[in-house]
């Protein structure tokens, strides 16, 4: 049993009486105070925040609101829409949706319903497998300033970009 956000979301989607609040409670019980990357929003004074937990990503902290996560995670892809996109005249669009139209991806292993997070995890693993099978090279583009002026370097902006790109 995994302890990641998606694993907990998957688990809650199976529990009959689970709610967004029970999902949030499990997240807090599992990660709050135990993981440096997870936190509860800090409410100071009269300032209210409209999110329930935050993740400290490498580029900054992002707040997340869990309202309707369970319902949205159970949303199936409309087969008629997937089929329409698969038949698109745009080769890129039709390629993206081809597998949905040919394989009918509303069911997971053993005929059970496949959630959005399970599909995301599956696609992410496929992407990682592809990346690991290659020898990628990256070109990092750094803008020197927001003014688009030649010869002007905004040092804090450049350093921030280098940190976000994993260079520093």
PDB file of C-alpha atoms in Angstrom:
ATOM      1  CA  UNK A   1       0.000   0.000   0.000  1.00  0.00           C
ATOM      2  CA  UNK A   2       1.518   3.298  -1.100  1.00  0.00           C
ATOM      3  CA  UNK A   3       1.570   6.471   0.949  1.00  0.00           C
ATOM      4  CA  UNK A   4       1.749   8.997  -1.886  1.00  0.00           C
ATOM      5  CA  UNK A   5      -1.067  11.408  -2.667  1.00  0.00           C
ATOM      6  CA  UNK A   6      -2.269   9.364  -5.652  1.00  0.00           C
ATOM      7  CA  UNK A   7      -2.119   6.083  -3.697  1.00  0.00           C
ATOM      8  CA  UNK A   8      -4.223   7.595  -0.907  1.00  0.00           C
ATOM      9  CA  UNK A   9      -6.630   9.050  -3.481  1.00  0.00           C
ATOM     10  CA  UNK A  10      -6.973   5.615  -5.126  1.00  0.00           C
ATOM     11  CA  UNK A  11      -7.628   4.011  -1.748  1.00  0.00           C
ATOM     12  CA  UNK A  12     -10.292   6.573  -0.870  1.00  0.00           C
ATOM     13  CA  UNK A  13     -12.028   6.026  -4.222  1.00  0.00           C
ATOM     14  CA  UNK A  14     -12.538   2.375  -3.227  1.00  0.00           C
ATOM     15  CA  UNK A  15     -13.913   3.103   0.262  1.00  0.00           C
ATOM     16  CA  UNK A  16     -17.743   3.361   0.029  1.00  0.00           C
ATOM     17  CA  UNK A  17     -18.269   6.250   2.467  1.00  0.00           C
ATOM     18  CA  UNK A  18     -15.098   8.186   1.686  1.00  0.00           C
ATOM     19  CA  UNK A  19     -15.343  11.936   1.213  1.00  0.00           C
ATOM     20  CA  UNK A  20     -12.967  14.706   0.244  1.00  0.00           C
ATOM     21  CA  UNK A  21     -12.570  15.418   3.945  1.00  0.00           C
ATOM     22  CA  UNK A  22     -11.638  11.816   4.810  1.00  0.00           C
ATOM     23  CA  UNK A  23      -9.120  11.981   1.954  1.00  0.00           C
ATOM     24  CA  UNK A  24      -7.646  15.195   3.386  1.00  0.00           C
ATOM     25  CA  UNK A  25      -7.581  13.677   6.869  1.00  0.00           C
ATOM     26  CA  UNK A  26      -5.635  10.654   5.575  1.00  0.00           C
ATOM     27  CA  UNK A  27      -3.202  12.953   3.765  1.00  0.00           C
ATOM     28  CA  UNK A  28      -2.617  14.951   6.942  1.00  0.00           C
ATOM     29  CA  UNK A  29      -2.271  11.817   9.099  1.00  0.00           C
ATOM     30  CA  UNK A  30       0.211  10.311   6.661  1.00  0.00           C
ATOM     31  CA  UNK A  31       2.335  13.337   5.761  1.00  0.00           C
ATOM     32  CA  UNK A  32       1.843  16.342   8.056  1.00  0.00           C
ATOM     33  CA  UNK A  33       4.914  16.759  10.238  1.00  0.00           C
ATOM     34  CA  UNK A  34       6.484  13.664   8.664  1.00  0.00           C
ATOM     35  CA  UNK A  35       7.423  14.972   5.237  1.00  0.00           C
ATOM     36  CA  UNK A  36       9.300  18.211   4.582  1.00  0.00           C
ATOM     37  CA  UNK A  37       7.543  18.507   1.209  1.00  0.00           C
ATOM     38  CA  UNK A  38       4.012  18.456   2.680  1.00  0.00           C
ATOM     39  CA  UNK A  39       2.355  21.113   4.796  1.00  0.00           C
ATOM     40  CA  UNK A  40      -0.884  22.618   5.992  1.00  0.00           C
ATOM     41  CA  UNK A  41      -1.616  26.165   4.875  1.00  0.00           C
ATOM     42  CA  UNK A  42      -0.706  28.809   7.394  1.00  0.00           C
ATOM     43  CA  UNK A  43      -3.593  31.133   8.127  1.00  0.00           C
ATOM     44  CA  UNK A  44      -2.507  34.422   9.615  1.00  0.00           C
ATOM     45  CA  UNK A  45      -5.004  36.942  10.971  1.00  0.00           C
ATOM     46  CA  UNK A  46      -8.034  37.519   8.758  1.00  0.00           C
ATOM     47  CA  UNK A  47      -6.371  36.157   5.647  1.00  0.00           C
ATOM     48  CA  UNK A  48      -8.161  32.989   4.528  1.00  0.00           C
ATOM     49  CA  UNK A  49      -6.693  30.576   2.028  1.00  0.00           C
ATOM     50  CA  UNK A  50      -8.807  28.519  -0.341  1.00  0.00           C
ATOM     51  CA  UNK A  51      -6.635  25.426  -0.296  1.00  0.00           C
ATOM     52  CA  UNK A  52      -6.292  22.526   2.127  1.00  0.00           C
ATOM     53  CA  UNK A  53      -2.683  21.366   1.869  1.00  0.00           C
ATOM     54  CA  UNK A  54       0.497  22.504   0.209  1.00  0.00           C
ATOM     55  CA  UNK A  55       3.407  20.820  -1.504  1.00  0.00           C
ATOM     56  CA  UNK A  56       6.836  22.404  -1.385  1.00  0.00           C
ATOM     57  CA  UNK A  57       8.074  21.859  -4.953  1.00  0.00           C
ATOM     58  CA  UNK A  58      11.617  22.732  -6.019  1.00  0.00           C
ATOM     59  CA  UNK A  59      10.403  25.945  -7.686  1.00  0.00           C
ATOM     60  CA  UNK A  60       8.127  27.031  -4.838  1.00  0.00           C
ATOM     61  CA  UNK A  61       5.170  26.100  -2.668  1.00  0.00           C
ATOM     62  CA  UNK A  62       1.829  25.272  -4.296  1.00  0.00           C
ATOM     63  CA  UNK A  63      -1.479  25.080  -2.430  1.00  0.00           C
ATOM     64  CA  UNK A  64      -4.076  22.443  -3.330  1.00  0.00           C
ATOM     65  CA  UNK A  65      -7.819  22.374  -2.687  1.00  0.00           C
ATOM     66  CA  UNK A  66      -9.290  18.852  -2.325  1.00  0.00           C
ATOM     67  CA  UNK A  67     -12.887  19.808  -3.125  1.00  0.00           C
ATOM     68  CA  UNK A  68     -14.381  17.209  -5.515  1.00  0.00           C
ATOM     69  CA  UNK A  69     -11.120  15.259  -5.919  1.00  0.00           C
ATOM     70  CA  UNK A  70     -12.809  11.894  -5.336  1.00  0.00           C
ATOM     71  CA  UNK A  71     -15.595  12.614  -7.838  1.00  0.00           C
ATOM     72  CA  UNK A  72     -13.175  13.986 -10.428  1.00  0.00           C
ATOM     73  CA  UNK A  73     -10.844  11.019 -10.003  1.00  0.00           C
ATOM     74  CA  UNK A  74     -13.728   8.650 -10.802  1.00  0.00           C
ATOM     75  CA  UNK A  75     -14.785  10.582 -13.931  1.00  0.00           C
ATOM     76  CA  UNK A  76     -14.612   8.308 -16.958  1.00  0.00           C
ATOM     77  CA  UNK A  77     -13.499   9.654 -20.296  1.00  0.00           C
ATOM     78  CA  UNK A  78     -16.533   9.984 -22.531  1.00  0.00           C
ATOM     79  CA  UNK A  79     -16.059   7.311 -25.211  1.00  0.00           C
ATOM     80  CA  UNK A  80     -17.925   9.324 -27.854  1.00  0.00           C
ATOM     81  CA  UNK A  81     -15.655  12.325 -27.279  1.00  0.00           C
ATOM     82  CA  UNK A  82     -12.535  10.123 -27.315  1.00  0.00           C
ATOM     83  CA  UNK A  83     -13.677   8.530 -30.568  1.00  0.00           C
ATOM     84  CA  UNK A  84     -14.347  11.950 -32.112  1.00  0.00           C
ATOM     85  CA  UNK A  85     -10.879  13.210 -31.143  1.00  0.00           C
ATOM     86  CA  UNK A  86      -9.292   9.989 -32.458  1.00  0.00           C
ATOM     87  CA  UNK A  87     -10.877  10.694 -35.863  1.00  0.00           C
ATOM     88  CA  UNK A  88      -9.641  14.302 -35.910  1.00  0.00           C
ATOM     89  CA  UNK A  89      -8.099  15.618 -39.114  1.00  0.00           C
ATOM     90  CA  UNK A  90      -5.239  16.993 -37.026  1.00  0.00           C
ATOM     91  CA  UNK A  91      -2.616  14.204 -36.863  1.00  0.00           C
ATOM     92  CA  UNK A  92      -1.378  15.307 -33.441  1.00  0.00           C
ATOM     93  CA  UNK A  93      -4.873  15.268 -31.879  1.00  0.00           C
ATOM     94  CA  UNK A  94      -5.818  11.947 -33.470  1.00  0.00           C
ATOM     95  CA  UNK A  95      -2.537  10.377 -32.258  1.00  0.00           C
ATOM     96  CA  UNK A  96      -3.178  11.520 -28.674  1.00  0.00           C
ATOM     97  CA  UNK A  97      -6.642   9.953 -28.575  1.00  0.00           C
ATOM     98  CA  UNK A  98      -6.068   6.872 -30.741  1.00  0.00           C
ATOM     99  CA  UNK A  99      -5.517   4.452 -27.839  1.00  0.00           C
ATOM    100  CA  UNK A 100      -8.729   5.533 -26.084  1.00  0.00           C
ATOM    101  CA  UNK A 101     -10.838   4.850 -29.141  1.00  0.00           C
ATOM    102  CA  UNK A 102      -9.248   1.486 -29.960  1.00  0.00           C
ATOM    103  CA  UNK A 103      -8.844   0.026 -26.483  1.00  0.00           C
ATOM    104  CA  UNK A 104     -11.639   1.609 -24.435  1.00  0.00           C
ATOM    105  CA  UNK A 105      -9.683   2.728 -21.378  1.00  0.00           C
ATOM    106  CA  UNK A 106     -12.531   3.034 -18.900  1.00  0.00           C
ATOM    107  CA  UNK A 107     -11.606  -0.260 -17.248  1.00  0.00           C
ATOM    108  CA  UNK A 108      -8.468  -1.122 -15.359  1.00  0.00           C
ATOM    109  CA  UNK A 109      -6.941  -4.432 -14.323  1.00  0.00           C
ATOM    110  CA  UNK A 110      -9.461  -7.206 -13.775  1.00  0.00           C
ATOM    111  CA  UNK A 111     -12.275  -5.199 -15.369  1.00  0.00           C
ATOM    112  CA  UNK A 112     -12.436  -2.703 -12.515  1.00  0.00           C
ATOM    113  CA  UNK A 113     -12.916   0.967 -13.281  1.00  0.00           C
ATOM    114  CA  UNK A 114      -9.673   2.840 -13.963  1.00  0.00           C
ATOM    115  CA  UNK A 115      -9.439   6.193 -12.212  1.00  0.00           C
ATOM    116  CA  UNK A 116      -7.883   9.353 -13.598  1.00  0.00           C
ATOM    117  CA  UNK A 117      -4.971   9.108 -11.150  1.00  0.00           C
ATOM    118  CA  UNK A 118      -4.317   5.468 -12.117  1.00  0.00           C
ATOM    119  CA  UNK A 119      -4.265   6.433 -15.801  1.00  0.00           C
ATOM    120  CA  UNK A 120      -1.944   9.361 -14.996  1.00  0.00           C
ATOM    121  CA  UNK A 121       0.407   7.056 -13.100  1.00  0.00           C
ATOM    122  CA  UNK A 122       0.379   4.564 -15.986  1.00  0.00           C
ATOM    123  CA  UNK A 123       1.159   7.284 -18.549  1.00  0.00           C
ATOM    124  CA  UNK A 124       3.872   8.787 -16.343  1.00  0.00           C
ATOM    125  CA  UNK A 125       5.527   5.367 -15.994  1.00  0.00           C
ATOM    126  CA  UNK A 126       5.413   4.932 -19.766  1.00  0.00           C
ATOM    127  CA  UNK A 127       7.035   8.350 -20.217  1.00  0.00           C
ATOM    128  CA  UNK A 128       9.741   7.524 -17.659  1.00  0.00           C
ATOM    129  CA  UNK A 129      10.430   4.176 -19.373  1.00  0.00           C
ATOM    130  CA  UNK A 130      10.859   6.027 -22.673  1.00  0.00           C
ATOM    131  CA  UNK A 131      13.147   8.641 -21.124  1.00  0.00           C
ATOM    132  CA  UNK A 132      15.297   6.024 -19.368  1.00  0.00           C
ATOM    133  CA  UNK A 133      15.752   4.189 -22.674  1.00  0.00           C
ATOM    134  CA  UNK A 134      17.304   7.284 -24.283  1.00  0.00           C
ATOM    135  CA  UNK A 135      20.318   9.521 -23.777  1.00  0.00           C
ATOM    136  CA  UNK A 136      18.643  12.915 -23.550  1.00  0.00           C
ATOM    137  CA  UNK A 137      20.484  16.215 -23.811  1.00  0.00           C
ATOM    138  CA  UNK A 138      18.956  19.441 -22.593  1.00  0.00           C
ATOM    139  CA  UNK A 139      19.337  23.048 -23.613  1.00  0.00           C
ATOM    140  CA  UNK A 140      18.354  25.345 -20.787  1.00  0.00           C
ATOM    141  CA  UNK A 141      17.155  28.757 -21.878  1.00  0.00           C
ATOM    142  CA  UNK A 142      17.629  31.493 -19.313  1.00  0.00           C
ATOM    143  CA  UNK A 143      16.218  34.958 -19.871  1.00  0.00           C
ATOM    144  CA  UNK A 144      18.571  37.673 -18.582  1.00  0.00           C
ATOM    145  CA  UNK A 145      15.814  40.186 -17.782  1.00  0.00           C
ATOM    146  CA  UNK A 146      12.059  40.765 -18.040  1.00  0.00           C
ATOM    147  CA  UNK A 147      12.581  43.953 -20.082  1.00  0.00           C
ATOM    148  CA  UNK A 148      13.924  42.140 -23.163  1.00  0.00           C
ATOM    149  CA  UNK A 149      16.833  44.606 -23.242  1.00  0.00           C
ATOM    150  CA  UNK A 150      20.270  43.642 -24.524  1.00  0.00           C
ATOM    151  CA  UNK A 151      23.144  43.881 -22.058  1.00  0.00           C
ATOM    152  CA  UNK A 152      20.900  44.025 -18.955  1.00  0.00           C
ATOM    153  CA  UNK A 153      21.208  41.162 -16.472  1.00  0.00           C
ATOM    154  CA  UNK A 154      18.744  40.804 -13.603  1.00  0.00           C
ATOM    155  CA  UNK A 155      20.901  38.666 -11.301  1.00  0.00           C
ATOM    156  CA  UNK A 156      18.116  37.510  -8.907  1.00  0.00           C
ATOM    157  CA  UNK A 157      15.977  36.481 -11.908  1.00  0.00           C
ATOM    158  CA  UNK A 158      18.852  34.522 -13.474  1.00  0.00           C
ATOM    159  CA  UNK A 159      19.708  32.792 -10.180  1.00  0.00           C
ATOM    160  CA  UNK A 160      16.036  31.867  -9.637  1.00  0.00           C
ATOM    161  CA  UNK A 161      15.855  30.285 -13.107  1.00  0.00           C
ATOM    162  CA  UNK A 162      19.100  28.383 -12.559  1.00  0.00           C
ATOM    163  CA  UNK A 163      17.761  27.009  -9.261  1.00  0.00           C
ATOM    164  CA  UNK A 164      14.445  25.999 -10.836  1.00  0.00           C
ATOM    165  CA  UNK A 165      16.330  24.226 -13.630  1.00  0.00           C
ATOM    166  CA  UNK A 166      18.414  22.261 -11.146  1.00  0.00           C
ATOM    167  CA  UNK A 167      21.678  23.922 -12.165  1.00  0.00           C
ATOM    168  CA  UNK A 168      22.315  25.449  -8.717  1.00  0.00           C
TER     169      UNK A 168
END
